[in-house]
C-alpha cells in the first residue's frame, strides 16, 4: 500500500519525484514510516498527510474534535500497545471497534485487536500528533487518580526516601514525564518545590507550560528518584549537583542533563533534553536566509580568524556553532572544542568540558589546545579578557576560532571585546564576522489563517497543543568585517556608528528580518515583540 501512497503523491503533484526519493531513502535509513519522514522534512503538512491517507485508502478522516471524552479501551488490549502503535479506540460496539490510526497502511494493529477481542476493527485516519496528545491526556487523568502510598509530611529518613523513590507510582510518574517531554519536543523540564505544591513545567518552543502536578508530599521522593537515576547523591541537599540520565525512548537513546539547586522549599531540578536525533545541523533547516547563509559559510571557510555568534541564553548560538562545525568536519581538519557543558557529541571532533574545580577553564583549555596542532577551535563562550586574548593570539597564528558572546547585536560584540581590554589593532585584524541571532516561534501551519488585513494568526489546534505555534526559526543579522569596519574598529568607533556603516553596506538587522517573517506569515508581530521588545515592524 505504501507504493499506492507514493504513486498518489506523484500523480497529484503533492511532492516532486526528487523529494519523494529523498524521503524514501531517509525512511529506509531511519526505519521510520514514509509519511512521518515527509512531515519531518517539511515536504507535507500533517493535515495534508491525513487527507492523502484518507483518499488513498478510502477511509474517513477525523481530528481531535471527534475523539471521545473518556477512554474507550477494550479490556483485552493494553494501552501501551495502542500508544506504541498510535491507535486510539473511538468506539466499542457489540461487534465492531472503530479506531483512529496514524498509519492506515499498517494492518498489524487491526489484526492484533481483532484477535484479542474477537470483534471486527475499522480504521479512521487522524493526525499522529493528536493521537499521541490524546494518550498523554489520558495518562494525566490516570496519574491524578494514582494510588500513591499514604505518607504524611516531609520524608527525612534516607532509607525510607530510597524505598519510596523506588515505588511503582513514583517510577511511573518520572518515566512518563521524561517520555512526554521527548514526544512533545520539549527542550527542558522544570521541577520546582513550592510551599504547598510541586510545580512541574516543560519548555516547548521556548515557552514554559504547566504539566500535571503530583501530590505535594511526594516531592522529595520524585526529586530523589531523578537524582538516583542521574547518579547524584540523594543525601546532599545543601549544594547544587549536576548529573546525566540516559533513557531509551521511542527506540532511541535520549540524554537528559540534570541540574539541582537548593531552594527554600526543597531542591529545584532542571532537566535539559539532549535529543541528538532531533538536532538539526543544517543551516537552511535552522532558518538561515540565503544571503546570510552564504556570508556565514564564506566566513567559516577562511583558514584563520575569529567568528562570533551573539545573543542571549536560549537563542540557539551553540546549535549554530555545531552546524558550522558539521560543515567544517572533514578528514583533513583537526577540530577541538571546549564547552560548558558538552551538550551533543559530534563524531570526529575532540570535545572537552570545562571543569572549574580542577582549573580547567575556557582559557586554560584553549591554551592547551594550541599544543595539539588543531586547525579549528570552538570556545563555548568568551567570558573574560584572558580567553579573549588567547583566542586573538590563536587566530593570528593561523587558527580558525568560533565562539559566542552575550550581546544584543552584532555590532555590540565589537564594543564588548574592546571594553574587556582586547587591543583595537589586534581585534580589527583577527575578527572575520559577527552574527547576532534570536529564535522566534512559528505560527502553526495546521491552524494558521490569513486575516482580511493581510496579517496571519493561528488560533490553536491539536497539532500545536492549542498554542497556535509549532517549532521555531531564526532571525539573524550578519556583520562581515570589511576593510571599512576594520578601520572603524581601529578608530574605536561606537557601536551605533559600526552598525550604521554595516547597514549601509547591506546588513539586514534583526528588526528587518523579523518584519519579513511577519509579512509572509511565518510568525506574528506579538511573538517578535516578545523576543525583541516592543517595536513597530514596517
mmCIF file of N, CA and C in Angstrom, residues 262-359:
data_model
loop_
_atom_site.group_PDB
_atom_site.id
_atom_site.type_symbol
_atom_site.label_atom_id
_atom_site.label_comp_id
_atom_site.label_asym_id
_atom_site.label_seq_id
_atom_site.Cartn_x
_atom_site.Cartn_y
_atom_site.Cartn_z
ATOM 1 N N UNK A 262 19.512 23.936 45.720
ATOM 2 C CA UNK A 262 18.653 24.058 46.906
ATOM 3 C C UNK A 262 17.827 25.342 46.880
ATOM 4 N N UNK A 263 16.568 25.250 47.296
ATOM 5 C CA UNK A 263 15.687 26.414 47.413
ATOM 6 C C UNK A 263 15.029 26.392 48.789
ATOM 7 N N UNK A 264 14.171 27.350 49.042
ATOM 8 C CA UNK A 264 13.536 27.470 50.364
ATOM 9 C C UNK A 264 12.674 26.264 50.704
ATOM 10 N N UNK A 265 12.062 25.623 49.690
ATOM 11 C CA UNK A 265 11.120 24.531 49.962
ATOM 12 C C UNK A 265 11.612 23.182 49.447
ATOM 13 N N UNK A 266 12.913 23.052 49.208
ATOM 14 C CA UNK A 266 13.456 21.792 48.717
ATOM 15 C C UNK A 266 14.353 22.031 47.515
ATOM 16 N N UNK A 267 14.720 20.949 46.858
ATOM 17 C CA UNK A 267 15.627 21.062 45.715
ATOM 18 C C UNK A 267 14.856 21.283 44.416
ATOM 19 N N UNK A 268 15.293 22.285 43.674
ATOM 20 C CA UNK A 268 14.748 22.544 42.344
ATOM 21 C C UNK A 268 15.571 21.750 41.331
ATOM 22 N N UNK A 269 14.877 21.137 40.366
ATOM 23 C CA UNK A 269 15.549 20.303 39.367
ATOM 24 C C UNK A 269 15.211 20.824 37.970
ATOM 25 N N UNK A 270 16.236 20.967 37.139
ATOM 26 C CA UNK A 270 16.030 21.288 35.723
ATOM 27 C C UNK A 270 16.699 20.199 34.902
ATOM 28 N N UNK A 271 15.962 19.631 33.959
ATOM 29 C CA UNK A 271 16.499 18.595 33.081
ATOM 30 C C UNK A 271 16.467 19.098 31.645
ATOM 31 N N UNK A 272 17.627 19.238 31.031
ATOM 32 C CA UNK A 272 17.739 19.638 29.629
ATOM 33 C C UNK A 272 17.653 18.382 28.765
ATOM 34 N N UNK A 273 16.732 18.378 27.801
ATOM 35 C CA UNK A 273 16.553 17.226 26.921
ATOM 36 C C UNK A 273 17.569 17.321 25.795
ATOM 37 N N UNK A 274 18.491 16.380 25.753
ATOM 38 C CA UNK A 274 19.530 16.376 24.716
ATOM 39 C C UNK A 274 19.204 15.271 23.723
ATOM 40 N N UNK A 275 18.223 15.547 22.869
ATOM 41 C CA UNK A 275 17.772 14.561 21.890
ATOM 42 C C UNK A 275 18.535 14.775 20.594
ATOM 43 N N UNK A 276 19.694 14.118 20.487
ATOM 44 C CA UNK A 276 20.576 14.352 19.354
ATOM 45 C C UNK A 276 19.916 14.012 18.027
ATOM 46 N N UNK A 277 18.980 13.064 18.036
ATOM 47 C CA UNK A 277 18.339 12.649 16.787
ATOM 48 C C UNK A 277 17.442 13.743 16.229
ATOM 49 N N UNK A 278 17.015 14.682 17.075
ATOM 50 C CA UNK A 278 16.147 15.765 16.602
ATOM 51 C C UNK A 278 16.929 17.045 16.305
ATOM 52 N N UNK A 279 18.226 17.008 16.549
ATOM 53 C CA UNK A 279 19.026 18.222 16.382
ATOM 54 C C UNK A 279 19.312 18.463 14.900
ATOM 55 N N UNK A 280 18.926 19.619 14.420
ATOM 56 C CA UNK A 280 19.165 19.993 13.028
ATOM 57 C C UNK A 280 20.518 20.686 12.921
ATOM 58 N N UNK A 281 21.400 20.125 12.087
ATOM 59 C CA UNK A 281 22.704 20.732 11.883
ATOM 60 C C UNK A 281 22.855 21.197 10.438
ATOM 61 N N UNK A 282 21.746 21.622 9.870
ATOM 62 C CA UNK A 282 21.717 22.131 8.511
ATOM 63 C C UNK A 282 21.323 23.603 8.572
ATOM 64 N N UNK A 283 22.140 24.478 7.984
ATOM 65 C CA UNK A 283 21.896 25.915 8.098
ATOM 66 C C UNK A 283 20.554 26.319 7.502
ATOM 67 N N UNK A 284 20.151 25.694 6.409
ATOM 68 C CA UNK A 284 18.870 26.030 5.785
ATOM 69 C C UNK A 284 17.721 25.645 6.707
ATOM 70 N N UNK A 285 17.788 24.434 7.284
ATOM 71 C CA UNK A 285 16.713 23.983 8.175
ATOM 72 C C UNK A 285 16.658 24.795 9.464
ATOM 73 N N UNK A 286 17.821 25.324 9.867
ATOM 74 C CA UNK A 286 17.828 26.171 11.062
ATOM 75 C C UNK A 286 17.133 27.507 10.821
ATOM 76 N N UNK A 287 17.012 27.904 9.550
ATOM 77 C CA UNK A 287 16.305 29.142 9.233
ATOM 78 C C UNK A 287 17.174 30.226 8.637
ATOM 79 N N UNK A 288 18.395 29.899 8.212
ATOM 80 C CA UNK A 288 19.269 30.902 7.596
ATOM 81 C C UNK A 288 18.700 31.355 6.250
ATOM 82 N N UNK A 289 18.450 32.642 6.061
ATOM 83 C CA UNK A 289 18.126 33.138 4.717
ATOM 84 C C UNK A 289 19.338 32.944 3.803
ATOM 85 N N UNK A 290 19.091 32.887 2.504
ATOM 86 C CA UNK A 290 20.140 32.558 1.549
ATOM 87 C C UNK A 290 21.335 33.513 1.630
ATOM 88 N N UNK A 291 21.069 34.818 1.635
ATOM 89 C CA UNK A 291 22.162 35.792 1.649
ATOM 90 C C UNK A 291 23.042 35.621 2.887
ATOM 91 N N UNK A 292 22.422 35.538 4.049
ATOM 92 C CA UNK A 292 23.168 35.423 5.298
ATOM 93 C C UNK A 292 23.869 34.060 5.401
ATOM 94 N N UNK A 293 23.241 33.031 4.867
ATOM 95 C CA UNK A 293 23.870 31.701 4.893
ATOM 96 C C UNK A 293 25.181 31.712 4.097
ATOM 97 N N UNK A 294 25.153 32.320 2.915
ATOM 98 C CA UNK A 294 26.358 32.373 2.085
ATOM 99 C C UNK A 294 27.452 33.206 2.758
ATOM 100 N N UNK A 295 27.056 34.307 3.413
ATOM 101 C CA UNK A 295 28.034 35.130 4.135
ATOM 102 C C UNK A 295 28.670 34.339 5.276
ATOM 103 N N UNK A 296 27.845 33.606 6.010
ATOM 104 C CA UNK A 296 28.333 32.824 7.145
ATOM 105 C C UNK A 296 29.268 31.709 6.670
ATOM 106 N N UNK A 297 28.844 30.993 5.621
ATOM 107 C CA UNK A 297 29.673 29.920 5.100
ATOM 108 C C UNK A 297 31.001 30.445 4.566
ATOM 109 N N UNK A 298 30.974 31.606 3.915
ATOM 110 C CA UNK A 298 32.206 32.195 3.411
ATOM 111 C C UNK A 298 33.171 32.516 4.562
ATOM 112 N N UNK A 299 32.619 32.989 5.676
ATOM 113 C CA UNK A 299 33.461 33.349 6.825
ATOM 114 C C UNK A 299 34.084 32.119 7.483
ATOM 115 N N UNK A 300 33.292 31.048 7.664
ATOM 116 C CA UNK A 300 33.827 29.872 8.363
ATOM 117 C C UNK A 300 34.787 29.067 7.494
ATOM 118 N N UNK A 301 34.782 29.314 6.189
ATOM 119 C CA UNK A 301 35.692 28.583 5.301
ATOM 120 C C UNK A 301 37.060 29.263 5.187
ATOM 121 N N UNK A 302 37.231 30.416 5.842
ATOM 122 C CA UNK A 302 38.539 31.064 5.848
ATOM 123 C C UNK A 302 39.479 30.275 6.758
ATOM 124 N N UNK A 303 40.775 30.243 6.447
ATOM 125 C CA UNK A 303 41.702 29.394 7.209
ATOM 126 C C UNK A 303 41.988 29.881 8.625
ATOM 127 N N UNK A 304 41.777 31.164 8.890
ATOM 128 C CA UNK A 304 42.057 31.684 10.221
ATOM 129 C C UNK A 304 41.157 32.893 10.509
ATOM 130 N N UNK A 305 41.198 33.344 11.760
ATOM 131 C CA UNK A 305 40.358 34.464 12.174
ATOM 132 C C UNK A 305 39.347 34.046 13.220
ATOM 133 N N UNK A 306 38.543 35.008 13.677
ATOM 134 C CA UNK A 306 37.549 34.769 14.731
ATOM 135 C C UNK A 306 36.147 35.012 14.176
ATOM 136 N N UNK A 307 35.246 34.084 14.482
ATOM 137 C CA UNK A 307 33.834 34.232 14.126
ATOM 138 C C UNK A 307 33.033 34.154 15.413
ATOM 139 N N UNK A 308 32.190 35.141 15.640
ATOM 140 C CA UNK A 308 31.405 35.207 16.872
ATOM 141 C C UNK A 308 29.913 35.125 16.572
ATOM 142 N N UNK A 309 29.192 34.380 17.421
ATOM 143 C CA UNK A 309 27.735 34.334 17.366
ATOM 144 C C UNK A 309 27.236 34.909 18.683
ATOM 145 N N UNK A 310 26.377 35.925 18.613
ATOM 146 C CA UNK A 310 25.937 36.608 19.825
ATOM 147 C C UNK A 310 24.431 36.468 20.023
ATOM 148 N N UNK A 311 24.021 36.702 21.254
ATOM 149 C CA UNK A 311 22.607 36.620 21.590
ATOM 150 C C UNK A 311 22.445 36.184 23.031
ATOM 151 N N UNK A 312 21.242 36.307 23.590
ATOM 152 C CA UNK A 312 21.007 35.902 24.981
ATOM 153 C C UNK A 312 20.974 34.389 25.129
ATOM 154 N N UNK A 313 20.937 33.918 26.353
ATOM 155 C CA UNK A 313 20.808 32.485 26.618
ATOM 156 C C UNK A 313 19.534 31.947 25.966
ATOM 157 N N UNK A 314 19.644 30.795 25.320
ATOM 158 C CA UNK A 314 18.480 30.170 24.697
ATOM 159 C C UNK A 314 18.178 30.670 23.306
ATOM 160 N N UNK A 315 19.112 31.409 22.692
ATOM 161 C CA UNK A 315 18.850 31.929 21.342
ATOM 162 C C UNK A 315 19.411 31.030 20.241
ATOM 163 N N UNK A 316 19.941 29.870 20.615
ATOM 164 C CA UNK A 316 20.398 28.913 19.610
ATOM 165 C C UNK A 316 21.827 29.087 19.151
ATOM 166 N N UNK A 317 22.637 29.814 19.918
ATOM 167 C CA UNK A 317 24.015 30.076 19.500
ATOM 168 C C UNK A 317 24.829 28.793 19.357
ATOM 169 N N UNK A 318 24.723 27.907 20.354
ATOM 170 C CA UNK A 318 25.505 26.677 20.323
ATOM 171 C C UNK A 318 25.110 25.802 19.138
ATOM 172 N N UNK A 319 23.810 25.732 18.847
ATOM 173 C CA UNK A 319 23.356 24.929 17.703
ATOM 174 C C UNK A 319 23.933 25.476 16.405
ATOM 175 N N UNK A 320 23.989 26.800 16.277
ATOM 176 C CA UNK A 320 24.585 27.406 15.082
ATOM 177 C C UNK A 320 26.055 27.029 14.963
ATOM 178 N N UNK A 321 26.783 27.067 16.074
ATOM 179 C CA UNK A 321 28.194 26.693 16.032
ATOM 180 C C UNK A 321 28.368 25.217 15.694
ATOM 181 N N UNK A 322 27.496 24.359 16.232
ATOM 182 C CA UNK A 322 27.557 22.939 15.889
ATOM 183 C C UNK A 322 27.311 22.735 14.393
ATOM 184 N N UNK A 323 26.370 23.499 13.837
ATOM 185 C CA UNK A 323 26.098 23.394 12.398
ATOM 186 C C UNK A 323 27.317 23.818 11.588
ATOM 187 N N UNK A 324 28.015 24.855 12.066
ATOM 188 C CA UNK A 324 29.236 25.293 11.396
ATOM 189 C C UNK A 324 30.307 24.215 11.467
ATOM 190 N N UNK A 325 30.478 23.612 12.648
ATOM 191 C CA UNK A 325 31.462 22.544 12.801
ATOM 192 C C UNK A 325 31.115 21.339 11.938
ATOM 193 N N UNK A 326 29.826 21.081 11.805
ATOM 194 C CA UNK A 326 29.390 19.963 10.962
ATOM 195 C C UNK A 326 29.833 20.172 9.517
ATOM 196 N N UNK A 327 29.784 21.428 9.049
ATOM 197 C CA UNK A 327 30.246 21.740 7.693
ATOM 198 C C UNK A 327 31.764 21.644 7.581
ATOM 199 N N UNK A 328 32.472 22.008 8.654
ATOM 200 C CA UNK A 328 33.930 22.048 8.634
ATOM 201 C C UNK A 328 34.573 20.708 8.961
ATOM 202 N N UNK A 329 33.770 19.757 9.433
ATOM 203 C CA UNK A 329 34.290 18.467 9.913
ATOM 204 C C UNK A 329 34.695 17.580 8.734
ATOM 205 N N UNK A 330 35.953 17.715 8.321
ATOM 206 C CA UNK A 330 36.485 16.958 7.190
ATOM 207 C C UNK A 330 37.728 16.190 7.627
ATOM 208 N N UNK A 331 38.073 15.108 6.938
ATOM 209 C CA UNK A 331 39.220 14.282 7.358
ATOM 210 C C UNK A 331 40.530 15.059 7.464
ATOM 211 N N UNK A 332 40.682 16.094 6.632
ATOM 212 C CA UNK A 332 41.954 16.821 6.630
ATOM 213 C C UNK A 332 42.044 17.885 7.718
ATOM 214 N N UNK A 333 40.983 18.087 8.505
ATOM 215 C CA UNK A 333 40.982 19.135 9.536
ATOM 216 C C UNK A 333 40.872 18.535 10.931
ATOM 217 N N UNK A 334 41.659 19.057 11.869
ATOM 218 C CA UNK A 334 41.532 18.661 13.271
ATOM 219 C C UNK A 334 40.776 19.748 14.009
ATOM 220 N N UNK A 335 39.686 19.343 14.667
ATOM 221 C CA UNK A 335 38.806 20.294 15.345
ATOM 222 C C UNK A 335 38.769 19.972 16.829
ATOM 223 N N UNK A 336 38.942 20.988 17.656
ATOM 224 C CA UNK A 336 38.849 20.853 19.108
ATOM 225 C C UNK A 336 37.809 21.839 19.635
ATOM 226 N N UNK A 337 37.039 21.420 20.632
ATOM 227 C CA UNK A 337 36.072 22.330 21.251
ATOM 228 C C UNK A 337 36.225 22.287 22.767
ATOM 229 N N UNK A 338 35.946 23.420 23.415
ATOM 230 C CA UNK A 338 35.837 23.467 24.871
ATOM 231 C C UNK A 338 34.493 24.095 25.181
ATOM 232 N N UNK A 339 33.666 23.369 25.957
ATOM 233 C CA UNK A 339 32.268 23.755 26.150
ATOM 234 C C UNK A 339 31.875 23.656 27.618
ATOM 235 N N UNK A 340 30.806 24.326 27.975
ATOM 236 C CA UNK A 340 30.316 24.305 29.351
ATOM 237 C C UNK A 340 28.789 24.269 29.354
ATOM 238 N N UNK A 341 28.179 23.061 29.288
ATOM 239 C CA UNK A 341 28.818 21.748 29.167
ATOM 240 C C UNK A 341 28.836 21.296 27.710
ATOM 241 N N UNK A 342 29.363 20.079 27.461
ATOM 242 C CA UNK A 342 29.244 19.463 26.141
ATOM 243 C C UNK A 342 27.822 18.914 26.031
ATOM 244 N N UNK A 343 27.016 19.516 25.157
ATOM 245 C CA UNK A 343 25.612 19.122 25.070
ATOM 246 C C UNK A 343 25.394 17.975 24.091
ATOM 247 N N UNK A 344 26.097 17.985 22.973
ATOM 248 C CA UNK A 344 25.934 16.946 21.965
ATOM 249 C C UNK A 344 27.302 16.465 21.511
ATOM 250 N N UNK A 345 27.446 15.159 21.375
ATOM 251 C CA UNK A 345 28.694 14.593 20.913
ATOM 252 C C UNK A 345 28.708 14.598 19.388
ATOM 253 N N UNK A 346 29.749 15.187 18.817
ATOM 254 C CA UNK A 346 29.909 15.282 17.375
ATOM 255 C C UNK A 346 31.016 14.329 16.937
ATOM 256 N N UNK A 347 30.675 13.379 16.097
ATOM 257 C CA UNK A 347 31.632 12.361 15.681
ATOM 258 C C UNK A 347 32.799 13.000 14.917
ATOM 259 N N UNK A 348 34.017 12.575 15.268
ATOM 260 C CA UNK A 348 35.192 13.076 14.580
ATOM 261 C C UNK A 348 35.746 14.366 15.143
ATOM 262 N N UNK A 349 35.121 14.892 16.215
ATOM 263 C CA UNK A 349 35.564 16.158 16.814
ATOM 264 C C UNK A 349 35.947 15.908 18.276
ATOM 265 N N UNK A 350 37.074 16.460 18.699
ATOM 266 C CA UNK A 350 37.524 16.313 20.081
ATOM 267 C C UNK A 350 36.863 17.381 20.942
ATOM 268 N N UNK A 351 36.015 16.952 21.875
ATOM 269 C CA UNK A 351 35.253 17.887 22.696
ATOM 270 C C UNK A 351 35.665 17.780 24.162
ATOM 271 N N UNK A 352 35.865 18.926 24.799
ATOM 272 C CA UNK A 352 36.307 18.995 26.190
ATOM 273 C C UNK A 352 35.295 19.803 26.988
ATOM 274 N N UNK A 353 34.992 19.327 28.199
ATOM 275 C CA UNK A 353 34.054 20.052 29.061
ATOM 276 C C UNK A 353 34.799 20.814 30.138
ATOM 277 N N UNK A 354 34.406 22.064 30.338
ATOM 278 C CA UNK A 354 35.003 22.902 31.380
ATOM 279 C C UNK A 354 34.787 22.261 32.749
ATOM 280 N N UNK A 355 35.821 22.333 33.597
ATOM 281 C CA UNK A 355 35.708 21.858 34.980
ATOM 282 C C UNK A 355 36.496 22.822 35.862
ATOM 283 N N UNK A 356 35.811 23.852 36.361
ATOM 284 C CA UNK A 356 36.483 24.914 37.119
ATOM 285 C C UNK A 356 37.114 24.385 38.403
ATOM 286 N N UNK A 357 36.560 23.299 38.977
ATOM 287 C CA UNK A 357 37.069 22.770 40.243
ATOM 288 C C UNK A 357 38.509 22.278 40.127
ATOM 289 N N UNK A 358 38.902 21.852 38.936
ATOM 290 C CA UNK A 358 40.272 21.367 38.755
ATOM 291 C C UNK A 358 41.084 22.332 37.882
ATOM 292 N N UNK A 359 40.537 23.549 37.692
ATOM 293 C CA UNK A 359 41.263 24.563 36.944
ATOM 294 C C UNK A 359 41.143 24.469 35.444
#
